């Protein structure tokens, strides 16, 4: 499995601590440095079964500068949201764990991290 993290994020550090404690096999992706492109964001959204606005950190300064709160949340605006996430990766909710079974989770709780590990173990 792969986990997208921002090392400054306490939820990301907690997820890594739990993965290590459980002996999980995972790869770390520092997505602020290794920025996902639009196609990769689309693929992760499909795995998450979420829309881009559902994984957007709307309280970030970049979100406020872009006026994201006023953007339409509909199919016609989806590509605009994805482009914003690719251009401003700090807007992406974290951590995101992609499991080997083809699914993904926004792992902001210990339970979500454990669910990702369970999915990964069954693949």
CSV table of N, CA, C and O in Angstrom, one decimal:
chain,number,residue,atom,x,y,z
A,1,UNK,N,0.8,-1.2,0.0
A,1,UNK,CA,0.0,0.0,0.0
A,1,UNK,C,0.9,1.2,0.0
A,1,UNK,O,2.1,1.2,0.3
A,2,UNK,N,0.3,2.3,-0.4
A,2,UNK,CA,1.0,3.6,-0.4
A,2,UNK,C,0.2,4.6,0.4
A,2,UNK,O,-1.0,4.6,0.4
A,3,UNK,N,0.9,5.4,1.2
A,3,UNK,CA,0.3,6.5,2.0
A,3,UNK,C,0.8,7.8,1.5
A,3,UNK,O,2.0,8.0,1.5
A,4,UNK,N,-0.1,8.7,1.2
A,4,UNK,CA,0.2,10.1,0.8
A,4,UNK,C,0.3,10.9,2.1
A,4,UNK,O,-0.8,11.0,2.8
A,5,UNK,N,1.4,11.5,2.4
A,5,UNK,CA,1.5,12.3,3.6
A,5,UNK,C,2.1,13.7,3.4
A,5,UNK,O,2.8,13.9,2.4
A,6,UNK,N,1.9,14.5,4.4
A,6,UNK,CA,2.6,15.8,4.6
A,6,UNK,C,3.2,15.6,6.0
A,6,UNK,O,2.5,15.4,7.0
A,7,UNK,N,4.6,15.5,6.0
A,7,UNK,CA,5.2,15.3,7.3
A,7,UNK,C,4.9,16.2,8.4
A,7,UNK,O,5.0,15.9,9.6
A,8,UNK,N,4.4,17.4,8.1
A,8,UNK,CA,4.0,18.4,9.1
A,8,UNK,C,2.6,18.1,9.7
A,8,UNK,O,2.3,18.7,10.7
A,9,UNK,N,1.9,17.2,9.1
A,9,UNK,CA,0.6,16.9,9.6
A,9,UNK,C,0.5,15.8,10.7
A,9,UNK,O,1.1,14.7,10.5
A,10,UNK,N,-0.1,16.2,11.8
A,10,UNK,CA,-0.1,15.2,12.9
A,10,UNK,C,-0.9,14.0,12.6
A,10,UNK,O,-0.6,12.9,13.1
A,11,UNK,N,-2.0,14.1,11.8
A,11,UNK,CA,-2.8,12.9,11.4
A,11,UNK,C,-1.9,11.9,10.6
A,11,UNK,O,-2.0,10.7,10.7
A,12,UNK,N,-1.0,12.5,9.7
A,12,UNK,CA,-0.1,11.7,8.9
A,12,UNK,C,0.9,11.0,9.8
A,12,UNK,O,1.1,9.8,9.6
A,13,UNK,N,1.5,11.7,10.7
A,13,UNK,CA,2.4,11.1,11.6
A,13,UNK,C,1.8,10.0,12.5
A,13,UNK,O,2.4,8.9,12.7
A,14,UNK,N,0.6,10.2,12.9
A,14,UNK,CA,-0.1,9.2,13.7
A,14,UNK,C,-0.4,7.9,12.9
A,14,UNK,O,-0.2,6.8,13.3
A,15,UNK,N,-0.8,8.1,11.6
A,15,UNK,CA,-1.0,7.0,10.7
A,15,UNK,C,0.3,6.2,10.5
A,15,UNK,O,0.3,5.0,10.6
A,16,UNK,N,1.4,6.9,10.3
A,16,UNK,CA,2.7,6.2,10.1
A,16,UNK,C,3.1,5.4,11.4
A,16,UNK,O,3.6,4.3,11.3
A,17,UNK,N,2.9,6.0,12.5
A,17,UNK,CA,3.2,5.4,13.8
A,17,UNK,C,2.4,4.1,13.9
A,17,UNK,O,2.9,3.0,14.3
A,18,UNK,N,1.1,4.1,13.6
A,18,UNK,CA,0.3,2.9,13.7
A,18,UNK,C,0.7,1.9,12.7
A,18,UNK,O,0.8,0.7,13.0
A,19,UNK,N,1.0,2.3,11.4
A,19,UNK,CA,1.4,1.4,10.4
A,19,UNK,C,2.7,0.7,10.8
A,19,UNK,O,2.8,-0.6,10.7
A,20,UNK,N,3.6,1.4,11.4
A,20,UNK,CA,4.9,0.9,11.9
A,20,UNK,C,4.6,-0.1,13.1
A,20,UNK,O,5.2,-1.2,13.1
A,21,UNK,N,3.8,0.3,14.0
A,21,UNK,CA,3.5,-0.6,15.2
A,21,UNK,C,2.8,-1.9,14.7
A,21,UNK,O,3.1,-2.9,15.4
A,22,UNK,N,2.1,-1.9,13.7
A,22,UNK,CA,1.4,-3.1,13.2
A,22,UNK,C,2.3,-3.9,12.2
A,22,UNK,O,1.9,-4.9,11.7
A,23,UNK,N,3.5,-3.3,11.9
A,23,UNK,CA,4.4,-4.0,11.0
A,23,UNK,C,3.9,-4.0,9.5
A,23,UNK,O,4.2,-4.9,8.8
A,24,UNK,N,3.1,-3.0,9.1
A,24,UNK,CA,2.6,-3.0,7.8
A,24,UNK,C,3.6,-2.7,6.8
A,24,UNK,O,4.6,-2.0,7.0
A,25,UNK,N,3.4,-3.2,5.6
A,25,UNK,CA,4.3,-3.0,4.4
A,25,UNK,C,3.7,-1.9,3.6
A,25,UNK,O,2.6,-2.0,3.1
A,26,UNK,N,4.4,-0.7,3.6
A,26,UNK,CA,3.9,0.4,2.9
A,26,UNK,C,5.0,1.3,2.3
A,26,UNK,O,6.1,1.2,2.7
A,27,UNK,N,4.6,2.1,1.4
A,27,UNK,CA,5.5,3.1,0.7
A,27,UNK,C,4.9,4.5,1.1
A,27,UNK,O,3.7,4.7,1.0
A,28,UNK,N,5.8,5.4,1.5
A,28,UNK,CA,5.5,6.8,1.8
A,28,UNK,C,5.6,7.6,0.5
A,28,UNK,O,6.6,7.6,-0.2
A,29,UNK,N,4.6,8.4,0.3
A,29,UNK,CA,4.7,9.4,-0.8
A,29,UNK,C,4.5,10.8,-0.1
A,29,UNK,O,3.4,11.1,0.4
A,30,UNK,N,5.5,11.6,-0.2
A,30,UNK,CA,5.3,13.0,0.3
A,30,UNK,C,4.8,13.8,-0.9
A,30,UNK,O,5.5,14.3,-1.7
A,31,UNK,N,3.4,13.9,-0.9
A,31,UNK,CA,2.8,14.4,-2.1
A,31,UNK,C,3.0,15.9,-2.3
A,31,UNK,O,2.6,16.4,-3.4
A,32,UNK,N,3.5,16.6,-1.4
A,32,UNK,CA,3.8,18.0,-1.6
A,32,UNK,C,5.1,18.2,-2.4
A,32,UNK,O,5.3,19.2,-3.1
A,33,UNK,N,5.9,17.1,-2.4
A,33,UNK,CA,7.2,17.1,-3.1
A,33,UNK,C,7.0,16.3,-4.4
A,33,UNK,O,7.5,16.7,-5.5
A,34,UNK,N,6.3,15.2,-4.3
A,34,UNK,CA,6.1,14.3,-5.4
A,34,UNK,C,4.6,14.5,-5.8
A,34,UNK,O,3.7,13.7,-5.5
A,35,UNK,N,4.3,15.6,-6.4
A,35,UNK,CA,2.9,16.1,-6.7
A,35,UNK,C,2.2,15.2,-7.7
A,35,UNK,O,2.7,14.9,-8.8
A,36,UNK,N,1.0,14.7,-7.3
A,36,UNK,CA,0.2,13.9,-8.2
A,36,UNK,C,-0.3,14.8,-9.3
A,36,UNK,O,-0.8,15.9,-9.1
A,37,UNK,N,-0.3,14.3,-10.5
A,37,UNK,CA,-0.9,15.0,-11.7
A,37,UNK,C,-2.5,14.8,-11.7
A,37,UNK,O,-3.0,14.0,-10.9
A,38,UNK,N,-3.1,15.4,-12.6
A,38,UNK,CA,-4.6,15.4,-12.7
A,38,UNK,C,-5.1,13.9,-12.9
A,38,UNK,O,-6.0,13.5,-12.3
A,39,UNK,N,-4.4,13.2,-13.8
A,39,UNK,CA,-4.8,11.8,-14.1
A,39,UNK,C,-4.7,10.9,-12.8
A,39,UNK,O,-5.6,10.1,-12.5
A,40,UNK,N,-3.6,11.1,-12.1
A,40,UNK,CA,-3.5,10.4,-10.8
A,40,UNK,C,-4.5,10.8,-9.8
A,40,UNK,O,-5.0,9.9,-9.1
A,41,UNK,N,-4.8,12.0,-9.7
A,41,UNK,CA,-5.9,12.4,-8.8
A,41,UNK,C,-7.2,11.8,-9.2
A,41,UNK,O,-7.9,11.3,-8.3
A,42,UNK,N,-7.5,11.8,-10.5
A,42,UNK,CA,-8.7,11.2,-10.9
A,42,UNK,C,-8.8,9.7,-10.5
A,42,UNK,O,-9.8,9.2,-10.1
A,43,UNK,N,-7.7,9.0,-10.7
A,43,UNK,CA,-7.6,7.6,-10.3
A,43,UNK,C,-7.8,7.4,-8.8
A,43,UNK,O,-8.5,6.5,-8.4
A,44,UNK,N,-7.2,8.2,-8.0
A,44,UNK,CA,-7.4,8.1,-6.6
A,44,UNK,C,-8.8,8.4,-6.2
A,44,UNK,O,-9.4,7.7,-5.3
A,45,UNK,N,-9.4,9.4,-6.8
A,45,UNK,CA,-10.8,9.7,-6.5
A,45,UNK,C,-11.7,8.6,-6.8
A,45,UNK,O,-12.6,8.3,-6.1
A,46,UNK,N,-11.4,7.9,-7.9
A,46,UNK,CA,-12.2,6.7,-8.3
A,46,UNK,C,-12.0,5.6,-7.3
A,46,UNK,O,-13.0,5.0,-6.8
A,47,UNK,N,-10.8,5.4,-6.8
A,47,UNK,CA,-10.6,4.4,-5.8
A,47,UNK,C,-11.2,4.8,-4.4
A,47,UNK,O,-11.7,3.9,-3.7
A,48,UNK,N,-11.3,6.1,-4.1
A,48,UNK,CA,-11.9,6.6,-2.9
A,48,UNK,C,-13.4,6.6,-3.0
A,48,UNK,O,-14.1,6.6,-2.0
A,49,UNK,N,-13.9,6.6,-4.3
A,49,UNK,CA,-15.3,6.8,-4.6
A,49,UNK,C,-15.8,8.1,-4.0
A,49,UNK,O,-16.9,8.2,-3.4
A,50,UNK,N,-15.0,9.1,-4.2
A,50,UNK,CA,-15.3,10.5,-3.8
A,50,UNK,C,-15.2,11.5,-4.9
A,50,UNK,O,-14.5,11.2,-5.9
A,51,UNK,N,-15.7,12.6,-4.7
A,51,UNK,CA,-15.6,13.8,-5.7
A,51,UNK,C,-14.4,14.6,-5.2
A,51,UNK,O,-14.1,14.6,-4.0
A,52,UNK,N,-13.8,15.4,-6.1
A,52,UNK,CA,-12.6,16.2,-5.7
A,52,UNK,C,-12.9,17.2,-4.5
A,52,UNK,O,-12.1,17.4,-3.7
A,53,UNK,N,-14.1,17.8,-4.5
A,53,UNK,CA,-14.4,18.7,-3.4
A,53,UNK,C,-14.6,18.0,-2.1
A,53,UNK,O,-14.5,18.7,-1.1
A,54,UNK,N,-14.7,16.7,-2.1
A,54,UNK,CA,-14.9,16.0,-0.9
A,54,UNK,C,-13.5,15.7,-0.2
A,54,UNK,O,-13.4,15.3,1.0
A,55,UNK,N,-12.4,15.9,-1.0
A,55,UNK,CA,-11.1,15.7,-0.4
A,55,UNK,C,-10.3,17.0,-0.4
A,55,UNK,O,-9.1,17.0,-0.3
A,56,UNK,N,-11.0,18.1,-0.5
A,56,UNK,CA,-10.3,19.4,-0.6
A,56,UNK,C,-10.3,20.1,0.8
A,56,UNK,O,-11.4,20.1,1.4
A,57,UNK,N,-9.2,20.5,1.2
A,57,UNK,CA,-9.0,21.3,2.4
A,57,UNK,C,-9.4,22.7,2.2
A,57,UNK,O,-8.6,23.5,1.8
A,58,UNK,N,-10.7,23.1,2.4
A,58,UNK,CA,-11.2,24.4,2.0
A,58,UNK,C,-10.8,25.5,2.9
A,58,UNK,O,-11.0,26.7,2.6
A,59,UNK,N,-10.1,25.2,4.1
A,59,UNK,CA,-9.7,26.2,5.0
A,59,UNK,C,-8.3,26.7,4.7
A,59,UNK,O,-7.8,27.6,5.4
A,60,UNK,N,-7.6,26.0,3.8
A,60,UNK,CA,-6.2,26.4,3.5
A,60,UNK,C,-6.2,27.8,2.8
A,60,UNK,O,-7.2,28.2,2.1
A,61,UNK,N,-5.1,28.5,2.9
A,61,UNK,CA,-5.0,29.8,2.3
A,61,UNK,C,-5.2,29.8,0.8
A,61,UNK,O,-5.9,30.7,0.3
A,62,UNK,N,-4.7,28.8,0.1
A,62,UNK,CA,-4.8,28.7,-1.3
A,62,UNK,C,-6.3,28.5,-1.7
A,62,UNK,O,-6.8,29.0,-2.7
A,63,UNK,N,-7.0,27.8,-0.9
A,63,UNK,CA,-8.5,27.6,-1.2
A,63,UNK,C,-9.2,28.9,-1.1
A,63,UNK,O,-10.1,29.2,-1.9
A,64,UNK,N,-8.9,29.7,-0.1
A,64,UNK,CA,-9.5,31.0,0.1
A,64,UNK,C,-9.1,31.9,-1.0
A,64,UNK,O,-10.0,32.6,-1.5
A,65,UNK,N,-7.9,31.9,-1.4
A,65,UNK,CA,-7.4,32.7,-2.6
A,65,UNK,C,-8.2,32.4,-3.9
A,65,UNK,O,-8.5,33.2,-4.6
A,66,UNK,N,-8.4,31.1,-4.1
A,66,UNK,CA,-9.1,30.6,-5.3
A,66,UNK,C,-10.6,30.8,-5.2
A,66,UNK,O,-11.3,30.7,-6.2
A,67,UNK,N,-11.1,31.0,-4.0
A,67,UNK,CA,-12.5,31.2,-3.8
A,67,UNK,C,-13.3,29.8,-3.9
A,67,UNK,O,-14.4,29.8,-4.4
A,68,UNK,N,-12.6,28.7,-3.5
A,68,UNK,CA,-13.2,27.4,-3.7
A,68,UNK,C,-14.6,27.2,-3.1
A,68,UNK,O,-15.4,26.5,-3.6
A,69,UNK,N,-14.8,27.9,-1.9
A,69,UNK,CA,-16.1,27.7,-1.3
A,69,UNK,C,-17.3,28.1,-2.2
A,69,UNK,O,-18.4,27.6,-2.1
A,70,UNK,N,-17.0,29.0,-3.2
A,70,UNK,CA,-18.0,29.4,-4.1
A,70,UNK,C,-18.1,28.6,-5.4
A,70,UNK,O,-19.0,28.9,-6.3
A,71,UNK,N,-17.2,27.7,-5.6
A,71,UNK,CA,-17.1,26.9,-6.8
A,71,UNK,C,-18.3,25.9,-6.8
A,71,UNK,O,-18.6,25.3,-5.8
A,72,UNK,N,-18.9,25.7,-8.0
A,72,UNK,CA,-20.0,24.7,-8.1
A,72,UNK,C,-19.4,23.3,-7.8
A,72,UNK,O,-18.3,23.0,-8.1
A,73,UNK,N,-20.2,22.5,-7.2
A,73,UNK,CA,-19.8,21.1,-6.9
A,73,UNK,C,-20.7,20.2,-7.7
A,73,UNK,O,-21.7,19.6,-7.2
A,74,UNK,N,-20.4,20.2,-9.0
A,74,UNK,CA,-21.1,19.4,-9.9
A,74,UNK,C,-20.2,18.8,-11.0
A,74,UNK,O,-19.0,19.1,-11.1
A,75,UNK,N,-20.8,17.9,-11.8
A,75,UNK,CA,-20.0,17.1,-12.8
A,75,UNK,C,-19.3,18.1,-13.8
A,75,UNK,O,-18.1,17.8,-14.2
A,76,UNK,N,-19.9,19.2,-14.1
A,76,UNK,CA,-19.3,20.1,-15.1
A,76,UNK,C,-18.1,20.8,-14.5
A,76,UNK,O,-17.2,21.3,-15.2
A,77,UNK,N,-18.0,20.9,-13.2
A,77,UNK,CA,-16.9,21.6,-12.5
A,77,UNK,C,-15.8,20.7,-12.0
A,77,UNK,O,-14.8,21.1,-11.5
A,78,UNK,N,-16.0,19.4,-12.1
A,78,UNK,CA,-15.1,18.4,-11.6
A,78,UNK,C,-13.7,18.6,-12.1
A,78,UNK,O,-12.7,18.6,-11.3
A,79,UNK,N,-13.5,18.8,-13.4
A,79,UNK,CA,-12.1,19.0,-13.9
A,79,UNK,C,-11.4,20.2,-13.3
A,79,UNK,O,-10.2,20.2,-13.1
A,80,UNK,N,-12.2,21.3,-13.1
A,80,UNK,CA,-11.7,22.5,-12.5
A,80,UNK,C,-11.1,22.2,-11.1
A,80,UNK,O,-10.1,22.7,-10.7
A,81,UNK,N,-11.9,21.4,-10.3
A,81,UNK,CA,-11.5,21.1,-9.0
A,81,UNK,C,-10.2,20.2,-9.0
A,81,UNK,O,-9.3,20.5,-8.2
A,82,UNK,N,-10.2,19.3,-9.9
A,82,UNK,CA,-9.0,18.4,-10.0
A,82,UNK,C,-7.8,19.2,-10.4
A,82,UNK,O,-6.7,19.0,-9.9
A,83,UNK,N,-7.9,20.1,-11.3
A,83,UNK,CA,-6.8,21.0,-11.7
A,83,UNK,C,-6.3,21.8,-10.5
A,83,UNK,O,-5.1,22.0,-10.4
A,84,UNK,N,-7.2,22.3,-9.7
A,84,UNK,CA,-6.8,23.0,-8.5
A,84,UNK,C,-6.0,22.2,-7.6
A,84,UNK,O,-5.0,22.6,-7.0
A,85,UNK,N,-6.4,20.9,-7.4
A,85,UNK,CA,-5.7,20.0,-6.5
A,85,UNK,C,-4.3,19.7,-7.0
A,85,UNK,O,-3.4,19.6,-6.2
A,86,UNK,N,-4.2,19.5,-8.3
A,86,UNK,CA,-2.9,19.2,-8.9
A,86,UNK,C,-2.0,20.4,-8.8
A,86,UNK,O,-0.8,20.3,-8.6
A,87,UNK,N,-2.6,21.6,-9.0
A,87,UNK,CA,-1.7,22.9,-8.9
A,87,UNK,C,-1.4,23.3,-7.5
A,87,UNK,O,-0.4,23.9,-7.3
A,88,UNK,N,-2.2,22.9,-6.6
A,88,UNK,CA,-2.1,23.3,-5.2
A,88,UNK,C,-2.2,22.0,-4.3
A,88,UNK,O,-3.3,21.9,-3.6
A,89,UNK,N,-1.2,21.1,-4.3
A,89,UNK,CA,-1.4,19.8,-3.6
A,89,UNK,C,-1.7,20.0,-2.1
A,89,UNK,O,-2.2,19.0,-1.5
A,90,UNK,N,-1.3,21.1,-1.5
A,90,UNK,CA,-1.6,21.3,-0.1
A,90,UNK,C,-3.1,21.2,0.2
A,90,UNK,O,-3.5,21.0,1.3
A,91,UNK,N,-3.9,21.4,-0.8
A,91,UNK,CA,-5.4,21.4,-0.7
A,91,UNK,C,-5.9,19.9,-0.5
A,91,UNK,O,-7.1,19.7,-0.2
A,92,UNK,N,-5.1,18.9,-0.8
A,92,UNK,CA,-5.5,17.5,-0.8
A,92,UNK,C,-5.6,17.1,0.7
A,92,UNK,O,-4.6,17.2,1.4
A,93,UNK,N,-6.8,16.5,1.1
A,93,UNK,CA,-6.9,16.0,2.4
A,93,UNK,C,-5.9,14.9,2.6
A,93,UNK,O,-5.6,14.1,1.7
A,94,UNK,N,-5.4,14.7,3.8
A,94,UNK,CA,-4.4,13.7,4.1
A,94,UNK,C,-4.6,13.1,5.5
A,94,UNK,O,-5.3,13.7,6.3
A,95,UNK,N,-4.0,11.9,5.7
A,95,UNK,CA,-3.3,11.1,4.7
A,95,UNK,C,-4.3,10.3,3.9
A,95,UNK,O,-5.4,10.0,4.3
A,96,UNK,N,-3.9,9.9,2.7
A,96,UNK,CA,-4.6,9.0,1.8
A,96,UNK,C,-3.8,7.7,1.7
A,96,UNK,O,-2.7,7.8,1.4
A,97,UNK,N,-4.5,6.6,1.9
A,97,UNK,CA,-3.9,5.3,1.8
A,97,UNK,C,-4.5,4.6,0.6
A,97,UNK,O,-5.7,4.5,0.6
A,98,UNK,N,-3.7,4.2,-0.3
A,98,UNK,CA,-4.2,3.3,-1.4
A,98,UNK,C,-3.8,1.9,-1.1
A,98,UNK,O,-2.6,1.6,-0.9
A,99,UNK,N,-4.8,1.0,-1.0
A,99,UNK,CA,-4.5,-0.4,-0.7
A,99,UNK,C,-4.3,-1.2,-1.9
A,99,UNK,O,-4.7,-0.8,-3.0
A,100,UNK,N,-3.6,-2.3,-1.8
A,100,UNK,CA,-3.3,-3.2,-2.9
A,100,UNK,C,-4.6,-3.8,-3.5
A,100,UNK,O,-4.5,-4.3,-4.6
A,101,UNK,N,-5.7,-3.8,-2.8
A,101,UNK,CA,-7.0,-4.3,-3.4
A,101,UNK,C,-7.7,-3.4,-4.4
A,101,UNK,O,-8.7,-3.7,-4.9
A,102,UNK,N,-7.0,-2.2,-4.6
A,102,UNK,CA,-7.6,-1.3,-5.6
A,102,UNK,C,-8.4,-0.2,-4.9
A,102,UNK,O,-8.9,0.7,-5.6
A,103,UNK,N,-8.6,-0.2,-3.6
A,103,UNK,CA,-9.4,0.8,-2.9
A,103,UNK,C,-8.5,1.8,-2.3
A,103,UNK,O,-7.2,1.7,-2.4
A,104,UNK,N,-9.0,2.9,-1.7
A,104,UNK,CA,-8.3,3.9,-1.0
A,104,UNK,C,-9.1,4.5,0.1
A,104,UNK,O,-10.4,4.3,0.0
A,105,UNK,N,-8.5,5.0,1.0
A,105,UNK,CA,-9.2,5.7,2.2
A,105,UNK,C,-8.5,7.0,2.6
A,105,UNK,O,-7.3,7.0,2.5
A,106,UNK,N,-9.3,7.9,3.0
A,106,UNK,CA,-8.7,9.1,3.7
A,106,UNK,C,-8.6,8.6,5.1
A,106,UNK,O,-9.6,8.4,5.8
A,107,UNK,N,-7.4,8.4,5.6
A,107,UNK,CA,-7.1,7.8,6.9
A,107,UNK,C,-6.8,8.8,8.0
A,107,UNK,O,-5.7,8.8,8.5
A,108,UNK,N,-7.8,9.5,8.4
A,108,UNK,CA,-7.6,10.5,9.4
A,108,UNK,C,-7.9,10.0,10.8
A,108,UNK,O,-7.8,10.7,11.8
A,109,UNK,N,-8.2,8.7,10.9
A,109,UNK,CA,-8.4,8.1,12.2
A,109,UNK,C,-7.7,6.8,12.3
A,109,UNK,O,-7.4,6.2,11.3
A,110,UNK,N,-7.4,6.3,13.5
A,110,UNK,CA,-6.8,5.0,13.7
A,110,UNK,C,-7.6,3.9,13.0
A,110,UNK,O,-7.1,3.0,12.4
A,111,UNK,N,-9.0,4.0,13.2
A,111,UNK,CA,-9.8,3.0,12.6
A,111,UNK,C,-9.7,3.0,11.1
A,111,UNK,O,-9.7,1.9,10.5
A,112,UNK,N,-9.6,4.1,10.4
A,112,UNK,CA,-9.4,4.1,9.0
A,112,UNK,C,-8.1,3.5,8.6
A,112,UNK,O,-8.0,2.8,7.6
A,113,UNK,N,-7.1,3.8,9.3
A,113,UNK,CA,-5.8,3.2,9.0
A,113,UNK,C,-5.9,1.6,9.2
A,113,UNK,O,-5.4,0.9,8.3
A,114,UNK,N,-6.5,1.2,10.2
A,114,UNK,CA,-6.7,-0.3,10.4
A,114,UNK,C,-7.5,-0.9,9.3
A,114,UNK,O,-7.3,-2.0,8.8
A,115,UNK,N,-8.5,-0.1,8.8
A,115,UNK,CA,-9.4,-0.6,7.7
A,115,UNK,C,-8.5,-0.8,6.5
A,115,UNK,O,-8.6,-1.8,5.7
A,116,UNK,N,-7.6,0.2,6.2
A,116,UNK,CA,-6.8,0.1,5.0
A,116,UNK,C,-5.8,-1.1,5.1
A,116,UNK,O,-5.6,-1.8,4.1
A,117,UNK,N,-5.3,-1.3,6.3
A,117,UNK,CA,-4.4,-2.5,6.5
A,117,UNK,C,-5.2,-3.8,6.3
A,117,UNK,O,-4.7,-4.7,5.7
A,118,UNK,N,-6.4,-3.8,6.8
A,118,UNK,CA,-7.2,-5.0,6.6
A,118,UNK,C,-7.5,-5.3,5.1
A,118,UNK,O,-7.4,-6.4,4.6
A,119,UNK,N,-7.8,-4.2,4.3
A,119,UNK,CA,-8.0,-4.3,2.9
A,119,UNK,C,-6.8,-4.8,2.2
A,119,UNK,O,-6.8,-5.6,1.3
A,120,UNK,N,-5.7,-4.2,2.6
A,120,UNK,CA,-4.4,-4.6,2.0
A,120,UNK,C,-4.0,-6.1,2.3
A,120,UNK,O,-3.5,-6.7,1.4
A,121,UNK,N,-4.4,-6.5,3.5
A,121,UNK,CA,-4.0,-7.9,3.9
A,121,UNK,C,-4.9,-8.9,3.1
A,121,UNK,O,-4.4,-10.1,2.9
A,122,UNK,N,-6.1,-8.5,2.6
A,122,UNK,CA,-6.9,-9.5,2.0
A,122,UNK,C,-6.7,-9.5,0.5
A,122,UNK,O,-7.3,-10.3,-0.3
A,123,UNK,N,-5.9,-8.6,0.0
A,123,UNK,CA,-5.6,-8.6,-1.5
A,123,UNK,C,-4.6,-9.6,-2.0
A,123,UNK,O,-3.9,-10.2,-1.2
